[in-house]
PDB file of C-alpha atoms in Angstrom:
ATOM      1  CA  MET A   1       0.000   0.000   0.000  1.00 74.00           C
ATOM      2  CA  SER A   2       1.322   3.429  -0.868  1.00 83.00           C
ATOM      3  CA  GLU A   3       2.252   5.967   1.779  1.00 85.00           C
ATOM      4  CA  PRO A   4      -0.387   8.576   0.729  1.00 83.00           C
ATOM      5  CA  ARG A   5      -3.095   5.887   0.852  1.00 84.00           C
ATOM      6  CA  ARG A   6      -1.952   4.799   4.349  1.00 85.00           C
ATOM      7  CA  ARG A   7      -2.106   8.375   5.613  1.00 86.00           C
ATOM      8  CA  PHE A   8      -5.558   8.827   4.075  1.00 84.00           C
ATOM      9  CA  LEU A   9      -6.862   5.635   5.746  1.00 83.00           C
ATOM     10  CA  ALA A  10      -5.256   6.557   9.078  1.00 82.00           C
ATOM     11  CA  THR A  11      -6.878  10.006   8.901  1.00 88.00           C
ATOM     12  CA  MET A  12     -10.279   8.420   8.098  1.00 83.00           C
ATOM     13  CA  VAL A  13     -10.022   5.968  11.021  1.00 83.00           C
ATOM     14  CA  LYS A  14      -9.030   8.771  13.407  1.00 85.00           C
ATOM     15  CA  SER A  15     -11.878  10.941  12.126  1.00 82.00           C
ATOM     16  CA  MET A  16     -14.416   8.151  12.617  1.00 82.00           C
ATOM     17  CA  ALA A  17     -13.082   7.470  16.120  1.00 79.00           C
ATOM     18  CA  LEU A  18     -13.311  11.167  17.007  1.00 80.00           C
ATOM     19  CA  PHE A  19     -16.834  11.324  15.580  1.00 77.00           C
ATOM     20  CA  THR A  20     -17.828   8.284  17.665  1.00 78.00           C
ATOM     21  CA  VAL A  21     -16.413   9.810  20.859  1.00 72.00           C
ATOM     22  CA  VAL A  22     -18.189  13.122  20.203  1.00 69.00           C
ATOM     23  CA  MET A  23     -21.525  11.395  19.495  1.00 73.00           C
ATOM     24  CA  PHE A  24     -21.152   9.268  22.627  1.00 66.00           C
ATOM     25  CA  GLY A  25     -20.521  12.434  24.662  1.00 60.00           C
ATOM     26  CA  VAL A  26     -23.557  14.163  23.165  1.00 61.00           C
ATOM     27  CA  ALA A  27     -25.725  11.125  23.941  1.00 65.00           C
ATOM     28  CA  LEU A  28     -24.370  10.949  27.493  1.00 60.00           C
ATOM     29  CA  ILE A  29     -25.003  14.618  28.164  1.00 64.00           C
ATOM     30  CA  GLY A  30     -28.469  14.329  26.648  1.00 57.00           C
ATOM     31  CA  SER A  31     -29.342  11.471  28.999  1.00 50.00           C
ATOM     32  CA  LEU A  32     -28.487  13.441  32.129  1.00 47.00           C
ATOM     33  CA  PRO A  33     -31.432  14.842  34.080  1.00 43.00           C
ATOM     34  CA  SER A  34     -32.465  18.231  32.807  1.00 39.00           C
ATOM     35  CA  ASP A  35     -33.043  19.304  36.386  1.00 37.00           C
ATOM     36  CA  PRO A  36     -29.906  18.525  38.413  1.00 37.00           C
ATOM     37  CA  ASP A  37     -31.450  19.802  41.644  1.00 36.00           C
ATOM     38  CA  GLY A  38     -34.201  17.187  41.372  1.00 37.00           C
ATOM     39  CA  ASP A  39     -36.971  19.760  41.492  1.00 38.00           C
ATOM     40  CA  ILE A  40     -40.339  18.279  40.730  1.00 39.00           C
ATOM     41  CA  ARG A  41     -42.290  19.584  37.802  1.00 46.00           C
ATOM     42  CA  PRO A  42     -46.027  19.253  37.312  1.00 54.00           C
ATOM     43  CA  GLY A  43     -47.444  16.408  35.290  1.00 71.00           C
ATOM     44  CA  LEU A  44     -50.924  15.007  34.818  1.00 79.00           C
ATOM     45  CA  LYS A  45     -53.877  16.485  36.700  1.00 87.00           C
ATOM     46  CA  LEU A  46     -56.641  13.991  37.524  1.00 89.00           C
ATOM     47  CA  ALA A  47     -60.171  14.690  38.734  1.00 90.00           C
ATOM     48  CA  VAL A  48     -60.911  12.526  41.772  1.00 93.00           C
ATOM     49  CA  GLY A  49     -63.616  14.533  43.556  1.00 92.00           C
ATOM     50  CA  ASP A  50     -66.428  12.721  41.754  1.00 94.00           C
ATOM     51  CA  MET A  51     -65.169   9.212  42.627  1.00 95.00           C
ATOM     52  CA  LEU A  52     -67.643   7.240  44.703  1.00 95.00           C
ATOM     53  CA  PRO A  53     -66.562   5.051  47.639  1.00 95.00           C
ATOM     54  CA  GLY A  54     -65.378   1.714  46.250  1.00 95.00           C
ATOM     55  CA  GLU A  55     -64.870   3.103  42.729  1.00 96.00           C
ATOM     56  CA  PHE A  56     -61.849   1.932  40.726  1.00 96.00           C
ATOM     57  CA  ARG A  57     -60.435   3.871  37.768  1.00 95.00           C
ATOM     58  CA  ARG A  58     -57.576   3.586  35.315  1.00 94.00           C
ATOM     59  CA  ALA A  59     -55.605   6.424  33.774  1.00 91.00           C
ATOM     60  CA  ASP A  60     -52.519   6.744  31.601  1.00 87.00           C
ATOM     61  CA  TRP A  61     -49.547   8.917  32.494  1.00 83.00           C
ATOM     62  CA  GLN A  62     -46.358   9.187  30.460  1.00 81.00           C
ATOM     63  CA  GLY A  63     -47.165   5.877  28.782  1.00 82.00           C
ATOM     64  CA  ARG A  64     -47.656   4.099  32.106  1.00 86.00           C
ATOM     65  CA  PRO A  65     -50.967   2.856  33.462  1.00 92.00           C
ATOM     66  CA  LEU A  66     -52.260   4.218  36.746  1.00 94.00           C
ATOM     67  CA  VAL A  67     -54.878   2.767  39.068  1.00 96.00           C
ATOM     68  CA  LEU A  68     -56.992   4.890  41.391  1.00 96.00           C
ATOM     69  CA  LEU A  69     -59.216   3.500  44.109  1.00 97.00           C
ATOM     70  CA  ARG A  70     -61.585   5.440  46.365  1.00 97.00           C
ATOM     71  CA  ARG A  71     -61.463   3.228  49.460  1.00 96.00           C
ATOM     72  CA  THR A  72     -64.553   2.659  51.561  1.00 96.00           C
ATOM     73  CA  PRO A  73     -64.493   2.836  55.375  1.00 95.00           C
ATOM     74  CA  ALA A  74     -64.530  -0.999  55.386  1.00 94.00           C
ATOM     75  CA  MET A  75     -61.489  -1.092  53.073  1.00 95.00           C
ATOM     76  CA  LEU A  76     -59.648   1.333  55.353  1.00 95.00           C
ATOM     77  CA  ALA A  77     -60.447  -0.750  58.430  1.00 94.00           C
ATOM     78  CA  ALA A  78     -59.237  -3.906  56.632  1.00 93.00           C
ATOM     79  CA  LEU A  79     -55.779  -2.395  56.004  1.00 93.00           C
ATOM     80  CA  ALA A  80     -54.744  -2.966  59.617  1.00 90.00           C
ATOM     81  CA  ASP A  81     -56.242  -6.468  59.679  1.00 90.00           C
ATOM     82  CA  ALA A  82     -54.218  -7.506  56.600  1.00 90.00           C
ATOM     83  CA  ARG A  83     -50.804  -6.704  58.165  1.00 90.00           C
ATOM     84  CA  GLY A  84     -50.120 -10.248  59.344  1.00 91.00           C
ATOM     85  CA  HIS A  85     -50.754 -11.653  55.862  1.00 94.00           C
ATOM     86  CA  LEU A  86     -48.481  -9.281  53.938  1.00 93.00           C
ATOM     87  CA  ARG A  87     -44.883  -9.715  52.827  1.00 93.00           C
ATOM     88  CA  ASP A  88     -43.896  -6.048  53.353  1.00 93.00           C
ATOM     89  CA  PRO A  89     -46.667  -4.437  55.455  1.00 92.00           C
ATOM     90  CA  ASP A  90     -44.642  -1.295  56.247  1.00 91.00           C
ATOM     91  CA  SER A  91     -43.447  -0.900  52.645  1.00 91.00           C
ATOM     92  CA  ASN A  92     -39.788  -0.863  53.647  1.00 90.00           C
ATOM     93  CA  ALA A  93     -38.668  -2.604  50.439  1.00 89.00           C
ATOM     94  CA  SER A  94     -41.085  -0.770  48.169  1.00 87.00           C
ATOM     95  CA  ARG A  95     -41.134   2.463  46.222  1.00 86.00           C
ATOM     96  CA  GLN A  96     -43.378   5.304  47.279  1.00 89.00           C
ATOM     97  CA  PRO A  97     -42.772   8.991  47.962  1.00 90.00           C
ATOM     98  CA  PRO A  98     -42.179  10.112  51.550  1.00 90.00           C
ATOM     99  CA  THR A  99     -45.689  11.584  51.625  1.00 87.00           C
ATOM    100  CA  ALA A 100     -47.096   8.065  51.128  1.00 89.00           C
ATOM    101  CA  ARG A 101     -45.098   6.371  53.901  1.00 90.00           C
ATOM    102  CA  ASN A 102     -48.149   5.444  55.941  1.00 91.00           C
ATOM    103  CA  PRO A 103     -50.409   2.364  56.235  1.00 89.00           C
ATOM    104  CA  GLY A 104     -52.603   3.500  53.333  1.00 94.00           C
ATOM    105  CA  ARG A 105     -49.606   4.502  51.182  1.00 94.00           C
ATOM    106  CA  SER A 106     -51.446   7.661  50.126  1.00 94.00           C
ATOM    107  CA  LEU A 107     -51.863  11.373  50.776  1.00 92.00           C
ATOM    108  CA  ARG A 108     -55.524  10.964  51.711  1.00 92.00           C
ATOM    109  CA  PRO A 109     -56.559   7.770  53.499  1.00 94.00           C
ATOM    110  CA  GLU A 110     -59.507   7.167  51.200  1.00 95.00           C
ATOM    111  CA  LEU A 111     -57.662   7.648  47.880  1.00 95.00           C
ATOM    112  CA  PHE A 112     -55.069   5.147  46.643  1.00 96.00           C
ATOM    113  CA  VAL A 113     -52.977   5.901  43.539  1.00 95.00           C
ATOM    114  CA  ALA A 114     -50.358   3.540  42.071  1.00 95.00           C
ATOM    115  CA  TYR A 115     -48.798   2.494  38.797  1.00 95.00           C
ATOM    116  CA  GLY A 116     -51.130  -0.119  37.369  1.00 95.00           C
ATOM    117  CA  PHE A 117     -48.721  -2.945  36.709  1.00 93.00           C
ATOM    118  CA  GLY A 118     -47.552  -5.763  38.944  1.00 93.00           C
ATOM    119  CA  THR A 119     -44.069  -5.813  40.388  1.00 92.00           C
ATOM    120  CA  GLY A 120     -43.370  -9.409  39.338  1.00 89.00           C
ATOM    121  CA  THR A 121     -44.013  -9.640  35.601  1.00 86.00           C
ATOM    122  CA  GLY A 122     -44.988  -6.039  34.935  1.00 87.00           C
ATOM    123  CA  CYS A 123     -48.444  -7.003  33.665  1.00 92.00           C
ATOM    124  CA  PRO A 124     -51.533  -4.870  34.290  1.00 95.00           C
ATOM    125  CA  VAL A 125     -53.348  -5.220  37.581  1.00 96.00           C
ATOM    126  CA  GLY A 126     -57.095  -5.252  37.964  1.00 95.00           C
ATOM    127  CA  PHE A 127     -59.307  -4.607  40.956  1.00 96.00           C
ATOM    128  CA  VAL A 128     -60.773  -7.635  42.767  1.00 96.00           C
ATOM    129  CA  PRO A 129     -63.549  -6.997  45.323  1.00 94.00           C
ATOM    130  CA  ALA A 130     -63.487  -8.457  48.826  1.00 92.00           C
ATOM    131  CA  ALA A 131     -66.433 -10.719  48.013  1.00 91.00           C
ATOM    132  CA  GLU A 132     -64.413 -12.671  45.437  1.00 92.00           C
ATOM    133  CA  ASN A 133     -62.746 -15.750  46.906  1.00 90.00           C
ATOM    134  CA  VAL A 134     -59.095 -15.670  45.843  1.00 92.00           C
ATOM    135  CA  GLY A 135     -57.836 -18.363  48.220  1.00 88.00           C
ATOM    136  CA  VAL A 136     -55.655 -16.055  50.327  1.00 88.00           C
ATOM    137  CA  GLU A 137     -56.065 -15.781  54.071  1.00 86.00           C
ATOM    138  CA  GLY A 138     -56.952 -12.256  55.165  1.00 85.00           C
ATOM    139  CA  TRP A 139     -58.234 -11.194  51.712  1.00 91.00           C
ATOM    140  CA  SER A 140     -60.330  -8.037  51.927  1.00 89.00           C
ATOM    141  CA  GLY A 141     -60.198  -6.913  48.315  1.00 94.00           C
ATOM    142  CA  GLY A 142     -57.404  -5.374  46.320  1.00 96.00           C
ATOM    143  CA  PHE A 143     -55.491  -5.909  43.099  1.00 97.00           C
ATOM    144  CA  ARG A 144     -54.445  -8.946  41.050  1.00 96.00           C
ATOM    145  CA  ASP A 145     -51.667  -9.148  38.459  1.00 96.00           C
ATOM    146  CA  ARG A 146     -53.288 -10.453  35.276  1.00 94.00           C
ATOM    147  CA  CYS A 147     -50.255 -12.542  34.270  1.00 94.00           C
ATOM    148  CA  ASP A 148     -48.829 -14.169  37.386  1.00 94.00           C
ATOM    149  CA  GLY A 149     -51.862 -13.792  39.675  1.00 94.00           C
ATOM    150  CA  SER A 150     -49.995 -11.909  42.438  1.00 95.00           C
ATOM    151  CA  LEU A 151     -52.399 -10.375  44.943  1.00 96.00           C
ATOM    152  CA  TYR A 152     -52.093  -6.943  46.588  1.00 96.00           C
ATOM    153  CA  ASP A 153     -54.327  -5.323  49.215  1.00 96.00           C
ATOM    154  CA  THR A 154     -56.126  -2.000  48.687  1.00 96.00           C
ATOM    155  CA  ALA A 155     -52.898  -0.171  49.626  1.00 96.00           C
ATOM    156  CA  GLY A 156     -51.001  -2.063  46.919  1.00 96.00           C
ATOM    157  CA  ARG A 157     -49.107  -4.199  49.466  1.00 95.00           C
ATOM    158  CA  ILE A 158     -48.201  -7.715  48.311  1.00 95.00           C
ATOM    159  CA  TYR A 159     -49.579 -10.720  50.176  1.00 95.00           C
ATOM    160  CA  ARG A 160     -47.208 -13.455  51.344  1.00 94.00           C
ATOM    161  CA  ASN A 161     -46.450 -16.440  49.104  1.00 93.00           C
ATOM    162  CA  GLN A 162     -47.124 -14.581  45.870  1.00 94.00           C
ATOM    163  CA  PRO A 163     -44.958 -14.655  42.718  1.00 95.00           C
ATOM    164  CA  ALA A 164     -44.219 -10.909  43.063  1.00 93.00           C
ATOM    165  CA  SER A 165     -42.048  -9.795  45.969  1.00 92.00           C
ATOM    166  CA  LYS A 166     -42.663  -6.042  46.181  1.00 94.00           C
ATOM    167  CA  ASN A 167     -45.612  -3.742  46.715  1.00 95.00           C
ATOM    168  CA  LEU A 168     -47.114  -1.738  43.860  1.00 96.00           C
ATOM    169  CA  VAL A 169     -45.163   1.426  43.063  1.00 94.00           C
ATOM    170  CA  VAL A 170     -46.794   4.666  44.234  1.00 94.00           C
ATOM    171  CA  PRO A 171     -45.918   7.726  42.129  1.00 93.00           C
ATOM    172  CA  SER A 172     -45.229  11.189  43.528  1.00 91.00           C
ATOM    173  CA  TYR A 173     -48.376  13.267  43.474  1.00 91.00           C
ATOM    174  CA  ARG A 174     -49.890  16.193  45.335  1.00 91.00           C
ATOM    175  CA  GLU A 175     -53.282  17.683  46.048  1.00 89.00           C
ATOM    176  CA  ALA A 176     -54.395  20.143  43.386  1.00 88.00           C
ATOM    177  CA  GLY A 177     -57.469  21.570  45.039  1.00 84.00           C
ATOM    178  CA  SER A 178     -60.087  19.490  46.797  1.00 82.00           C
ATOM    179  CA  ASP A 179     -61.189  17.607  43.686  1.00 91.00           C
ATOM    180  CA  HIS A 180     -57.915  16.938  41.833  1.00 92.00           C
ATOM    181  CA  ILE A 181     -54.512  15.383  42.253  1.00 91.00           C
ATOM    182  CA  GLU A 182     -51.491  16.244  40.168  1.00 91.00           C
ATOM    183  CA  LEU A 183     -48.835  13.686  39.390  1.00 87.00           C
ATOM    184  CA  GLU A 184     -45.279  14.885  39.586  1.00 78.00           C
ATOM    185  CA  SER A 185     -42.357  13.841  37.467  1.00 66.00           C
ATOM    186  CA  ARG A 186     -38.628  13.960  37.536  1.00 50.00           C
ATOM    187  CA  ASP A 187     -37.406  14.175  33.962  1.00 38.00           C
TER     188      ASP A 187
END
């Protein structure tokens, strides 16, 4: 191979390597959070004031399903009774914002909000009323993963001996007036 051709090829290889490094750097910088302080920005606003006790709803937020449940007084009372049947009753190994670190895993006791997919297989969850026999001791209604059958109580806490090992994930949200909640996001 001639010397000019070798120099040309060497220059091309170096140029392609430099281009690759620059593009990798641009991609890396682009993937960094746009808000380094972690400030929360508003997201989806949902009307919840018209939900009746016992009502279950689905919503979509940033391509992820959400479940909302307006708990009845009986559902709230059953939360304490279920403790002995749950894998993580205090949600120590589960994801929820600090404002939802309570037995109901919610801002308001009567309103439960969570991502609507199970923590085992990631399949959608559906609501199962207390009257339905699911074969789990202490069942008082809650959610069931449609793929693996994992059962969660009305606070999204996983029962013992289920395929999934963690509670449903509760997103960050805040009150937006008396009739709405607003989901928050960290981009």
